[in-house]
Amino acid sequence: MHPLIGQWGAQDLARLVERRSAAGGGGRIGFYSRADRAVRDQPQAAFLPRAAGVRDLLVAHGARPGRPVLVVAPTPEVDLSCFLGAVLCGAVPAIHAARPAFEDEARFRTGLAAAIEPLGPDTVVVVQAKGSTPAMPVPELPGRVLVDLEAIG
């Protein structure tokens, strides 16, 4: 066990994040924005509860311990928030690199299908959205979950 996990009296990463979030205060986390050409940072006290909000959304859409969750987002902040949300509910997260500025829709869909296939048909696919509009051309899938971080917190 890593000393940091023991220091917080946790047994795993999910409990560590929950305890760290409950403690409040603390450090900051930053994400590079290509559009802004700058690092946008935020307090962990805002980021961690948002990841917990993603966890709740994932659970409401069928994410369960041991079940695969594929995160499809073009920004690191959404990738990490959704990845951590999946960890918090015990799911097995994977990230599919989404680069809408560098690949056309057909190539994107082919790559997405190739990422889902080995994970299985019960994969929860998490997609960045603005409201109910996906940020990328992800088709309707049985396990698709749209995540709008601004709406979560």
Coordinates of N, CA and C in Angstrom, one line a residue:
M1 N 0.9 -1.2 0.0 CA 0.0 0.0 0.0 C 0.9 1.2 0.0
H2 N 0.5 2.2 -0.8 CA 1.3 3.4 -0.9 C 1.1 4.2 0.5
P3 N 2.2 4.8 1.0 CA 2.1 5.5 2.2 C 1.0 6.6 2.3
L4 N 0.7 7.2 1.1 CA -0.3 8.3 1.1 C -1.7 7.7 1.4
I5 N -1.9 6.5 0.9 CA -3.2 5.9 1.2 C -3.3 5.6 2.7
G6 N -2.3 5.0 3.3 CA -2.3 4.7 4.7 C -2.4 6.0 5.5
Q7 N -1.7 7.1 5.1 CA -1.7 8.3 5.9 C -3.1 8.8 6.0
W8 N -4.0 8.6 5.0 CA -5.4 9.1 5.1 C -6.3 8.0 5.7
G9 N -5.7 6.9 6.1 CA -6.6 5.8 6.7 C -7.5 5.2 5.7
A10 N -7.1 5.1 4.5 CA -7.9 4.6 3.4 C -7.4 3.2 3.0
Q11 N -8.2 2.4 2.4 CA -7.8 1.1 2.0 C -7.6 1.0 0.5
D12 N -8.1 2.0 -0.3 CA -7.9 2.0 -1.7 C -8.0 3.5 -2.2
L13 N -7.8 3.6 -3.6 CA -7.9 5.0 -4.2 C -9.2 5.7 -4.0
A14 N -10.3 4.9 -4.1 CA -11.6 5.5 -4.0 C -11.8 6.1 -2.6
R15 N -11.4 5.4 -1.6 CA -11.6 5.9 -0.2 C -10.6 7.1 0.1
L16 N -9.4 7.0 -0.5 CA -8.5 8.1 -0.4 C -9.1 9.4 -1.0
V17 N -9.7 9.3 -2.2 CA -10.3 10.5 -2.8 C -11.5 11.0 -2.0
E18 N -12.3 10.1 -1.5 CA -13.4 10.5 -0.7 C -13.0 11.2 0.6
R19 N -12.0 10.7 1.3 CA -11.5 11.3 2.5 C -10.8 12.6 2.2
R20 N -10.1 12.7 1.1 CA -9.4 13.9 0.8 C -10.4 15.0 0.4
S21 N -11.5 14.6 -0.3 CA -12.5 15.6 -0.6 C -13.2 16.1 0.6
A22 N -13.5 15.2 1.5 CA -14.2 15.5 2.8 C -13.4 16.5 3.6
A23 N -12.1 16.4 3.6 CA -11.2 17.2 4.4 C -11.2 18.6 3.9
G24 N -11.5 18.9 2.6 CA -11.5 20.2 2.1 C -10.2 20.8 2.0
G25 N -10.1 22.1 1.6 CA -8.9 22.8 1.5 C -7.9 22.1 0.6
G26 N -6.6 22.3 0.8 CA -5.6 21.5 0.1 C -5.2 22.2 -1.2
G27 N -4.6 21.4 -2.0 CA -4.0 21.9 -3.2 C -4.9 22.2 -4.4
R28 N -4.2 22.4 -5.5 CA -4.9 22.8 -6.7 C -4.5 21.7 -7.8
I29 N -5.4 21.7 -8.8 CA -5.1 20.8 -10.0 C -5.2 21.6 -11.2
G30 N -4.3 21.4 -12.2 CA -4.3 22.3 -13.4 C -4.5 21.4 -14.6
F31 N -5.1 22.0 -15.6 CA -5.3 21.4 -16.9 C -4.9 22.3 -18.0
Y32 N -4.1 21.9 -19.0 CA -3.7 22.7 -20.1 C -4.8 22.8 -21.1
S33 N -5.1 24.0 -21.5 CA -6.1 24.3 -22.5 C -5.4 24.7 -23.8
R34 N -5.5 23.9 -24.9 CA -4.9 24.2 -26.2 C -5.5 25.5 -26.7
A35 N -6.8 25.6 -26.6 CA -7.5 26.8 -27.1 C -7.0 28.1 -26.4
D36 N -6.8 28.0 -25.1 CA -6.3 29.2 -24.4 C -4.8 29.3 -24.4
R37 N -4.1 28.2 -24.7 CA -2.7 28.1 -24.6 C -2.2 28.5 -23.2
A38 N -2.9 28.0 -22.2 CA -2.6 28.3 -20.8 C -3.1 27.1 -19.9
V39 N -2.6 27.1 -18.7 CA -3.1 26.1 -17.7 C -4.2 26.8 -17.0
R40 N -5.3 26.1 -16.9 CA -6.4 26.5 -16.1 C -6.4 25.6 -14.8
D41 N -6.3 26.3 -13.7 CA -6.2 25.5 -12.5 C -7.5 25.8 -11.6
Q42 N -7.7 24.8 -10.7 CA -8.9 24.9 -9.8 C -8.5 24.2 -8.5
P43 N -9.2 24.6 -7.4 CA -8.9 23.9 -6.2 C -9.4 22.5 -6.2
Q44 N -8.6 21.6 -5.6 CA -9.1 20.2 -5.4 C -10.4 20.1 -4.8
A45 N -10.7 21.1 -3.9 CA -12.0 21.1 -3.2 C -13.2 21.3 -4.1
A46 N -12.9 21.8 -5.3 CA -14.0 21.9 -6.4 C -13.9 20.7 -7.3
F47 N -12.7 20.3 -7.6 CA -12.5 19.2 -8.6 C -13.0 17.8 -8.0
L48 N -12.7 17.5 -6.8 CA -13.0 16.2 -6.3 C -14.5 16.0 -6.1
P49 N -15.3 17.0 -5.6 CA -16.7 16.8 -5.5 C -17.4 16.7 -6.9
R50 N -16.8 17.3 -7.9 CA -17.3 17.2 -9.3 C -17.1 15.7 -9.8
A51 N -15.9 15.2 -9.5 CA -15.7 13.8 -9.8 C -16.7 12.9 -9.1
A52 N -17.0 13.2 -7.9 CA -18.1 12.4 -7.2 C -19.4 12.6 -7.8
G53 N -19.7 13.8 -8.3 CA -20.9 14.0 -9.1 C -21.0 13.1 -10.4
V54 N -19.8 13.0 -11.0 CA -19.8 12.1 -12.2 C -20.0 10.7 -11.8
R55 N -19.4 10.3 -10.6 CA -19.7 8.9 -10.1 C -21.2 8.7 -10.0
D56 N -21.9 9.6 -9.3 CA -23.3 9.4 -9.1 C -24.1 9.3 -10.4
L57 N -23.7 10.1 -11.4 CA -24.3 10.0 -12.7 C -24.0 8.7 -13.4
L58 N -22.8 8.2 -13.3 CA -22.4 6.9 -13.9 C -23.2 5.8 -13.2
V59 N -23.3 5.8 -11.9 CA -24.1 4.8 -11.2 C -25.5 4.8 -11.6
A60 N -26.1 6.0 -11.8 CA -27.5 6.1 -12.3 C -27.7 5.5 -13.7
H61 N -26.6 5.4 -14.4 CA -26.7 4.9 -15.8 C -26.0 3.5 -15.9
G62 N -25.9 2.8 -14.8 CA -25.5 1.4 -14.9 C -24.1 1.1 -14.6
A63 N -23.2 2.1 -14.3 CA -21.8 1.7 -14.0 C -21.8 1.0 -12.6
R64 N -21.1 -0.1 -12.6 CA -21.0 -0.9 -11.4 C -19.5 -1.4 -11.2
P65 N -19.2 -1.8 -10.0 CA -17.9 -2.3 -9.7 C -17.5 -3.4 -10.8
G66 N -16.3 -3.3 -11.3 CA -15.8 -4.2 -12.3 C -16.3 -4.1 -13.7
R67 N -17.3 -3.2 -13.9 CA -17.8 -3.0 -15.3 C -17.0 -2.0 -16.0
P68 N -16.7 -2.2 -17.3 CA -15.9 -1.2 -18.0 C -16.6 0.1 -18.3
V69 N -15.9 1.2 -18.2 CA -16.4 2.5 -18.5 C -15.3 3.1 -19.5
L70 N -15.8 3.5 -20.6 CA -14.9 4.1 -21.6 C -15.2 5.6 -21.6
V71 N -14.2 6.4 -21.4 CA -14.3 7.9 -21.3 C -13.9 8.4 -22.7
V72 N -14.8 9.2 -23.3 CA -14.5 9.8 -24.6 C -14.7 11.3 -24.5
A73 N -13.6 12.1 -24.4 CA -13.7 13.5 -24.2 C -12.4 14.2 -24.8
P74 N -12.6 15.4 -25.4 CA -11.5 16.0 -26.0 C -10.7 16.9 -25.1
T75 N -11.0 16.9 -23.8 CA -10.3 17.8 -22.9 C -9.8 17.0 -21.7
P76 N -8.6 17.3 -21.2 CA -8.0 16.6 -20.1 C -8.9 16.7 -18.8
E77 N -9.5 17.9 -18.6 CA -10.3 18.0 -17.4 C -11.5 17.1 -17.3
V78 N -12.1 16.9 -18.5 CA -13.3 16.0 -18.5 C -12.8 14.6 -18.5
D79 N -11.7 14.3 -19.2 CA -11.1 12.9 -19.1 C -10.8 12.5 -17.7
L80 N -10.1 13.3 -16.9 CA -9.7 13.0 -15.6 C -10.9 13.0 -14.6
S81 N -11.9 13.9 -14.8 CA -13.1 13.9 -13.9 C -13.9 12.6 -14.1
C82 N -14.1 12.2 -15.3 CA -14.8 11.0 -15.6 C -14.1 9.8 -15.2
F83 N -12.8 9.7 -15.5 CA -11.9 8.6 -15.1 C -12.0 8.4 -13.6
L84 N -11.9 9.5 -12.8 CA -11.9 9.4 -11.4 C -13.3 9.0 -10.9
G85 N -14.4 9.6 -11.6 CA -15.7 9.2 -11.2 C -16.0 7.7 -11.4
A86 N -15.4 7.1 -12.4 CA -15.5 5.7 -12.7 C -14.8 4.9 -11.6
V87 N -13.6 5.4 -11.2 CA -12.8 4.7 -10.1 C -13.6 4.8 -8.8
L88 N -14.3 5.9 -8.6 CA -15.0 6.0 -7.3 C -16.2 5.1 -7.2
C89 N -16.7 4.7 -8.3 CA -17.9 3.7 -8.2 C -17.4 2.3 -8.4
G90 N -16.1 2.1 -8.5 CA -15.5 0.7 -8.6 C -15.5 0.2 -10.0
A91 N -15.8 1.0 -11.0 CA -15.8 0.5 -12.4 C -14.3 0.5 -12.9
V92 N -14.1 0.0 -14.0 CA -12.8 -0.2 -14.6 C -12.7 0.8 -15.8
P93 N -12.1 2.0 -15.6 CA -12.1 3.0 -16.6 C -11.0 2.9 -17.6
A94 N -11.3 3.3 -18.8 CA -10.3 3.5 -19.9 C -10.6 4.8 -20.6
I95 N -9.6 5.4 -21.2 CA -9.8 6.6 -21.9 C -9.6 6.4 -23.4
H96 N -10.5 6.8 -24.2 CA -10.4 6.8 -25.7 C -10.0 8.2 -26.1
A97 N -8.8 8.4 -26.6 CA -8.3 9.7 -27.0 C -9.2 10.2 -28.1
A98 N -9.9 11.3 -27.8 CA -10.7 12.0 -28.8 C -10.1 13.3 -29.2
R99 N -9.9 13.3 -30.5 CA -9.2 14.5 -31.1 C -10.0 15.0 -32.3
P100 N -11.1 15.6 -32.0 CA -12.0 16.0 -33.1 C -11.3 17.0 -34.1
A101 N -10.4 17.8 -33.6 CA -9.7 18.7 -34.5 C -8.7 18.0 -35.5
F102 N -8.4 16.7 -35.2 CA -7.4 16.1 -36.0 C -7.9 14.9 -36.8
E103 N -9.2 14.5 -36.6 CA -9.7 13.3 -37.4 C -11.1 13.6 -37.8
D104 N -11.5 13.1 -38.9 CA -12.9 13.3 -39.4 C -13.8 12.3 -38.7
E105 N -15.1 12.5 -38.9 CA -16.1 11.8 -38.1 C -16.0 10.3 -38.4
A106 N -15.8 9.9 -39.6 CA -15.8 8.5 -40.0 C -14.6 7.8 -39.2
R107 N -13.4 8.4 -39.2 CA -12.3 7.8 -38.5 C -12.5 7.8 -37.0
F108 N -13.1 8.8 -36.5 CA -13.5 8.9 -35.1 C -14.4 7.7 -34.7
R109 N -15.5 7.5 -35.5 CA -16.4 6.5 -35.2 C -15.8 5.1 -35.3
T110 N -14.9 4.9 -36.3 CA -14.2 3.6 -36.4 C -13.3 3.3 -35.2
G111 N -12.6 4.4 -34.8 CA -11.7 4.2 -33.6 C -12.5 3.9 -32.4
L112 N -13.7 4.6 -32.2 CA -14.5 4.4 -31.0 C -15.0 2.9 -31.0
A113 N -15.5 2.5 -32.2 CA -16.0 1.1 -32.2 C -14.9 0.1 -31.9
A114 N -13.7 0.4 -32.4 CA -12.6 -0.5 -32.1 C -12.2 -0.5 -30.6
A115 N -12.4 0.6 -29.9 CA -12.1 0.7 -28.5 C -13.2 0.0 -27.7
I116 N -14.4 0.1 -28.1 CA -15.5 -0.6 -27.4 C -15.5 -2.1 -27.5
E117 N -15.2 -2.6 -28.7 CA -15.3 -4.0 -29.0 C -14.6 -4.9 -28.0
P118 N -13.4 -4.7 -27.6 CA -12.8 -5.6 -26.6 C -13.3 -5.5 -25.2
L119 N -13.9 -4.3 -24.9 CA -14.5 -4.1 -23.6 C -15.8 -4.8 -23.4
G120 N -16.5 -5.0 -24.5 CA -17.8 -5.8 -24.4 C -19.0 -4.9 -24.6
P121 N -20.1 -5.5 -24.8 CA -21.4 -4.7 -25.1 C -22.0 -4.0 -23.9
D122 N -21.6 -4.4 -22.7 CA -22.1 -3.7 -21.5 C -21.3 -2.6 -21.0
T123 N -20.4 -2.1 -21.9 CA -19.5 -0.9 -21.6 C -20.4 0.3 -21.5
V124 N -20.1 1.1 -20.4 CA -20.7 2.4 -20.2 C -19.8 3.4 -21.0
V125 N -20.3 4.1 -21.9 CA -19.5 5.1 -22.7 C -19.8 6.5 -22.2
V126 N -18.8 7.1 -21.6 CA -19.0 8.5 -21.1 C -18.6 9.5 -22.1
V127 N -19.4 10.4 -22.5 CA -19.2 11.4 -23.5 C -19.3 12.8 -23.0
Q128 N -18.3 13.7 -23.3 CA -18.4 15.1 -22.9 C -19.6 15.7 -23.6
A129 N -20.4 16.6 -22.9 CA -21.5 17.2 -23.6 C -21.7 18.6 -23.0
K130 N -22.5 19.4 -23.8 CA -22.9 20.7 -23.3 C -24.4 20.5 -23.2
G131 N -24.9 20.4 -22.0 CA -26.4 20.1 -21.9 C -26.6 18.7 -22.4
S132 N -27.5 18.6 -23.3 CA -27.9 17.2 -23.9 C -27.2 17.1 -25.3
T133 N -26.3 17.9 -25.6 CA -25.6 17.8 -26.9 C -24.2 17.3 -26.8
P134 N -23.9 16.1 -27.4 CA -22.5 15.6 -27.2 C -21.5 16.5 -27.9
A135 N -20.3 16.6 -27.3 CA -19.3 17.4 -27.8 C -18.6 16.8 -29.0
M136 N -18.9 15.5 -29.3 CA -18.3 14.8 -30.4 C -19.3 13.9 -31.0
P137 N -19.1 13.4 -32.3 CA -20.1 12.7 -33.0 C -20.2 11.2 -32.5
V138 N -20.6 11.0 -31.2 CA -20.7 9.7 -30.7 C -22.1 9.2 -30.9
P139 N -22.3 8.1 -31.6 CA -23.6 7.6 -31.9 C -24.4 7.2 -30.7
E140 N -25.7 7.1 -30.8 CA -26.5 6.6 -29.7 C -26.1 5.1 -29.4
L141 N -25.7 4.9 -28.2 CA -25.3 3.5 -27.8 C -26.0 3.2 -26.6
P142 N -26.3 1.9 -26.3 CA -27.0 1.5 -25.1 C -26.5 2.0 -23.8
G143 N -25.1 2.1 -23.7 CA -24.5 2.6 -22.5 C -24.0 4.0 -22.5
R144 N -24.4 4.8 -23.4 CA -23.9 6.2 -23.6 C -24.4 7.0 -22.5
V145 N -23.5 7.8 -21.8 CA -23.9 8.7 -20.8 C -23.2 10.1 -21.2
L146 N -24.1 11.1 -21.2 CA -23.6 12.5 -21.5 C -23.2 13.2 -20.2
V147 N -22.0 13.7 -20.2 CA -21.6 14.4 -19.0 C -21.2 15.9 -19.3
D148 N -21.9 16.8 -18.6 CA -21.7 18.2 -18.7 C -21.2 18.6 -17.4
L149 N -19.8 18.8 -17.3 CA -19.2 19.2 -16.0 C -19.8 20.5 -15.4
E150 N -20.1 21.4 -16.3 CA -20.7 22.7 -15.8 C -22.0 22.5 -15.1
A151 N -22.8 21.5 -15.5 CA -24.1 21.2 -14.9 C -23.9 20.5 -13.6
I152 N -22.7 19.7 -13.5 CA -22.5 19.0 -12.2 C -22.0 19.9 -11.1
G153 N -21.2 20.9 -11.5 CA -20.8 21.7 -10.4 C -19.6 22.5 -10.7

